[in-house]
C-alpha positions in Angstrom: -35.6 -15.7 -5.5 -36.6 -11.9 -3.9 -39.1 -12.1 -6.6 -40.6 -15.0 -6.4 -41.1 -14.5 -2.3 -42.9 -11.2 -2.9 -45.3 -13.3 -5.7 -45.8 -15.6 -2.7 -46.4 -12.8 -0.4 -49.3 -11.3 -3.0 -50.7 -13.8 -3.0 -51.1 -14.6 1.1 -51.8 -10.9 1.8 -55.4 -11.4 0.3 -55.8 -7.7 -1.0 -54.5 -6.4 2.4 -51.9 -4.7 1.4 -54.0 -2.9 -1.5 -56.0 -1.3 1.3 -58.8 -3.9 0.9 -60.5 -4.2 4.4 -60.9 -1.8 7.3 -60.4 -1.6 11.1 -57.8 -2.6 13.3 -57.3 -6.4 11.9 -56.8 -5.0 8.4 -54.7 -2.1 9.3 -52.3 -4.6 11.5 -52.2 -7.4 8.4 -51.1 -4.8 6.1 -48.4 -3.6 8.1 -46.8 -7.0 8.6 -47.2 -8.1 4.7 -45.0 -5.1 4.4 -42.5 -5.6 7.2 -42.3 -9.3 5.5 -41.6 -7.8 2.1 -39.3 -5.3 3.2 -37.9 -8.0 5.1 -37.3 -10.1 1.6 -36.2 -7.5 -0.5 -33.8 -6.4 1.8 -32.1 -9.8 1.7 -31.7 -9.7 -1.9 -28.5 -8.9 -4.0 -30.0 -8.2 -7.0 -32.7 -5.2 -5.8 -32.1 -3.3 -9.0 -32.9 -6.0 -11.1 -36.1 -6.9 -8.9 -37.4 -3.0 -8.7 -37.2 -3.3 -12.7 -39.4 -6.4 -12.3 -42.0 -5.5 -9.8 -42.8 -2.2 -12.1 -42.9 -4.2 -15.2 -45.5 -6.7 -12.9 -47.2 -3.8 -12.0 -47.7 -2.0 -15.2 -49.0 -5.5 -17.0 -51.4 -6.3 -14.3 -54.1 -8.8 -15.7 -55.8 -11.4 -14.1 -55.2 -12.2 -10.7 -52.6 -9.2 -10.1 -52.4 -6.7 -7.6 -51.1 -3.4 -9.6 -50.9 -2.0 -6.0 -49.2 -4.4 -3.9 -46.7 -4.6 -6.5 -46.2 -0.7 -7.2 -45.5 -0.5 -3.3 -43.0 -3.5 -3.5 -41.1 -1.6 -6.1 -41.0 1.3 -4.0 -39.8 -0.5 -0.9 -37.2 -1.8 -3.3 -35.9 1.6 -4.7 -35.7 2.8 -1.5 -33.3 -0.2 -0.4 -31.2 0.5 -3.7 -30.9 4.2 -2.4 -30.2 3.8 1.3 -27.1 1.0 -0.4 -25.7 3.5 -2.4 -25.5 6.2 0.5 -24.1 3.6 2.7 -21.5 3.3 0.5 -20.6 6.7 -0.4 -20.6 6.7 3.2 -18.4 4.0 3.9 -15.9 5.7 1.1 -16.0 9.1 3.0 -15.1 7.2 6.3 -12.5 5.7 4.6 -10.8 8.9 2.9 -11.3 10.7 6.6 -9.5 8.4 8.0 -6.6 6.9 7.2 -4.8 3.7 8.2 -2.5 4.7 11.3 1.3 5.3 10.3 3.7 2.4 10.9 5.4 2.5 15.0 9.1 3.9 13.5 10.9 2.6 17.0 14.5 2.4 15.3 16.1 -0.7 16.0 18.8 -2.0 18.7 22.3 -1.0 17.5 23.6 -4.6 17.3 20.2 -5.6 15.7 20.9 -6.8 11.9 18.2 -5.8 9.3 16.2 -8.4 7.4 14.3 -8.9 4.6 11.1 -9.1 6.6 11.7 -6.2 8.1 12.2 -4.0 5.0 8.6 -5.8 3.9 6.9 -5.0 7.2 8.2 -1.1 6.9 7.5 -1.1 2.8 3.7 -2.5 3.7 3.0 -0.1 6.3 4.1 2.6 4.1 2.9 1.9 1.4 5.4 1.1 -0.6 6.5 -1.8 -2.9 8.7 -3.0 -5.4 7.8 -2.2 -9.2 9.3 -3.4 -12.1 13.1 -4.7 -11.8 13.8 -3.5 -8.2 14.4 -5.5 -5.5 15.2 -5.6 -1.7 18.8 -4.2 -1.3 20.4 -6.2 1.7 24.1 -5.3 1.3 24.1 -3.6 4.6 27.4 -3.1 7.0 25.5 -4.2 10.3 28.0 -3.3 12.7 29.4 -0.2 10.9 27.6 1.9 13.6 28.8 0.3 16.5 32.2 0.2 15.2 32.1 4.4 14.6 30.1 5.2 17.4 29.8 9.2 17.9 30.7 10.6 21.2 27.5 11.6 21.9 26.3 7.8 22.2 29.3 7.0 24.3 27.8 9.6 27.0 25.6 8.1 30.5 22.1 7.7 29.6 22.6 8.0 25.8 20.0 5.5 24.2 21.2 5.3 20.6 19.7 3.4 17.8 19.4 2.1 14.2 16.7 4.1 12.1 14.4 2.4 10.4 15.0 1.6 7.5 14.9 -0.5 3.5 16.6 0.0 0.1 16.1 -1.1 -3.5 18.4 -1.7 -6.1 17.4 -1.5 -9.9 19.3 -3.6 -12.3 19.3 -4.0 -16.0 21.3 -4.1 -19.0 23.9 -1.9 -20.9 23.8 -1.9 -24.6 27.4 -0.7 -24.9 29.2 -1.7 -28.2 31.2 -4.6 -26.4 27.6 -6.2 -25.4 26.5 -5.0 -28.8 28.8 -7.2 -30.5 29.0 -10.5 -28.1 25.4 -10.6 -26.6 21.6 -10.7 -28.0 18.8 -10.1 -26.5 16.0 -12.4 -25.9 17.3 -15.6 -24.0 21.2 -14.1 -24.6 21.5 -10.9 -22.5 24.8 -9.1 -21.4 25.4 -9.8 -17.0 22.9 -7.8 -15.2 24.8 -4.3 -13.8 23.5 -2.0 -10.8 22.0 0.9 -12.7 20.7 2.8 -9.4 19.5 2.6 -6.0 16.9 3.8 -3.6 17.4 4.3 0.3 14.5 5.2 2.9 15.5 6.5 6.1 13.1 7.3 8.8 14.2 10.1 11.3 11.3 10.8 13.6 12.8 11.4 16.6 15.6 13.7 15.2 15.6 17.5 16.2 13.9 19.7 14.0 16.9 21.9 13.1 18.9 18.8 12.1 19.2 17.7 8.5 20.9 14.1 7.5 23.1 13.6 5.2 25.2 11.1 3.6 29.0 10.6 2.5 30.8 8.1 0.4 34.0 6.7 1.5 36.6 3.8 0.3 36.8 0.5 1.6 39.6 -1.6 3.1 41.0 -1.7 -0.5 41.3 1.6 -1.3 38.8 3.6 -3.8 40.4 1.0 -6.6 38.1 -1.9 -4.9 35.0 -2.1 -7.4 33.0 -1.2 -4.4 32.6 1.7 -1.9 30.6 2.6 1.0 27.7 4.9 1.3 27.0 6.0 5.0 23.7 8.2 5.6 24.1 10.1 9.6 22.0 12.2 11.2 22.5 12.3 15.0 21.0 11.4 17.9 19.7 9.1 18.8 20.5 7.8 15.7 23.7 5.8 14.6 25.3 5.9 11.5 23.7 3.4 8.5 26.1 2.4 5.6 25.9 0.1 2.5 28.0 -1.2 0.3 27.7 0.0 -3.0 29.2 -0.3 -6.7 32.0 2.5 -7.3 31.0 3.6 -10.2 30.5 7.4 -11.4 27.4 8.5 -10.4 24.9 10.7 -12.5 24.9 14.1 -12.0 22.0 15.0 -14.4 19.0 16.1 -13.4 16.6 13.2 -12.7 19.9 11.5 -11.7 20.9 12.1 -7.6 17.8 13.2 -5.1 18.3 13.0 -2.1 15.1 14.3 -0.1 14.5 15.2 3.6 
């Protein structure tokens, strides 16, 4: 369509553009055949592919065909396909500089309960997501804090809070020999087991010396319940977090437990 405007405008600049004519009246007819040109081209998606065919147009020439016009169309065209691809190196430069704003980490209320859209919201903002056979972990102990609140959060004035905060569980298969022998695979696999987990805790407003840490410890039933609970504190203003986990021997190995602050 580019193309076949600039044929047009050929055609109505009646050897203008080519220089033919002098004085004022010429000089002011050639200058808007080319603003009008510029204006097409500049409209146009495909300015590569027109540049290509205003050259060819140009080196043919033959009856009725203004080598010129159309050598200064191309021109005007390659020009546009330059200042394009500086615009967006440009854009890309801008975009490396500066980098979407971090997430507002607030904490949340002590008696607030965590929800799934608020592990999304945090994972998004982050830039985080769930890969492969992770999911949201939402076995949380909501009130655990409140119910072992530290001194320091019983003190006037004390303003303490949940971090923010999601986790994600991996599950799978184990190819024991008892599976082995009374499961396939295919549309017959052994029960799904917990095979490791993955916390995110966000400490902003914790002193700088301060490191957090995390401790495992029975439930109600003992350390013979099939579960046990994993606490993560760090101080204040933050209360303690804790989730209820498998009991089950963790791996020692390298690759196995990292915790990272």
């Amino acid at each position: 369509a580019a193309l076949e405007a600039v044929r047009d405008a050929e055609e109505a600049s009646g050897g203008a553009a080519a220089g033919v004519g002098a004085g004022p009246a010429a000089g002011k007819a050639r200058e808007e055949i080319e603003e009008a040109v510029l204006d097409l081209l500049s409209r146009s998606e495909k300015l590569t592919v027109v540049a290509t065919e205003l050259k060819a147009i140009a080196r043919a020439g033959g009856p009725g065909i203004d080598a010129d016009f159309y050598t200064a169309a191309a021109l005007m065209a390659d020009v546009l396909v330059a200042r394009r691809l500086l615009e967006g190196y440009a854009e890309q430069f801008r975009e490396a500089e500066d980098p979407p704003p971090a997430p507002a980490l607030v904490g949340q209320a002590p008696d607030a309960e965590l929800t799934e859209h608020d592990c999304t919201e945090l994972m998004n903002a982050l830039g985080e997501k769930l890969e492969g056979e992770q999911k949201l972990f939402m076995d949380e102990l909501p009130t655990y804090g409140t119910e072992h609140l530290p001194g320091w959060a019983r003190k006037p004035g004390a303003a303490p809070k949940k971090p923010d905060r999601f986790a994600r569980v991996i599950t799978g298969f184990k190819w024991n020999r008892y599976n082995k022998a009374h499961y396939g695979g295919g549309n017959h696999p052994p029960p799904r087991i917990v095979l490791a987990y993955d916390f995110t805790l966000l400490y902003p407003d914790l002193e700088k010396h301060v490191t957090p840490r995390y401790e495992v410890v029975p439930t109600e039933k003992g350390w013979d319940d099939e579960y046990c609970i994993l606490v993560f504190r760090a101080g204040p203003p933050y209360l303690d977090v804790a989730y209820r986990i498998v009991n089950k021997q963790w791996d020692s190995r390298k690759g196995g437990v990292k915790p990272m602050f």
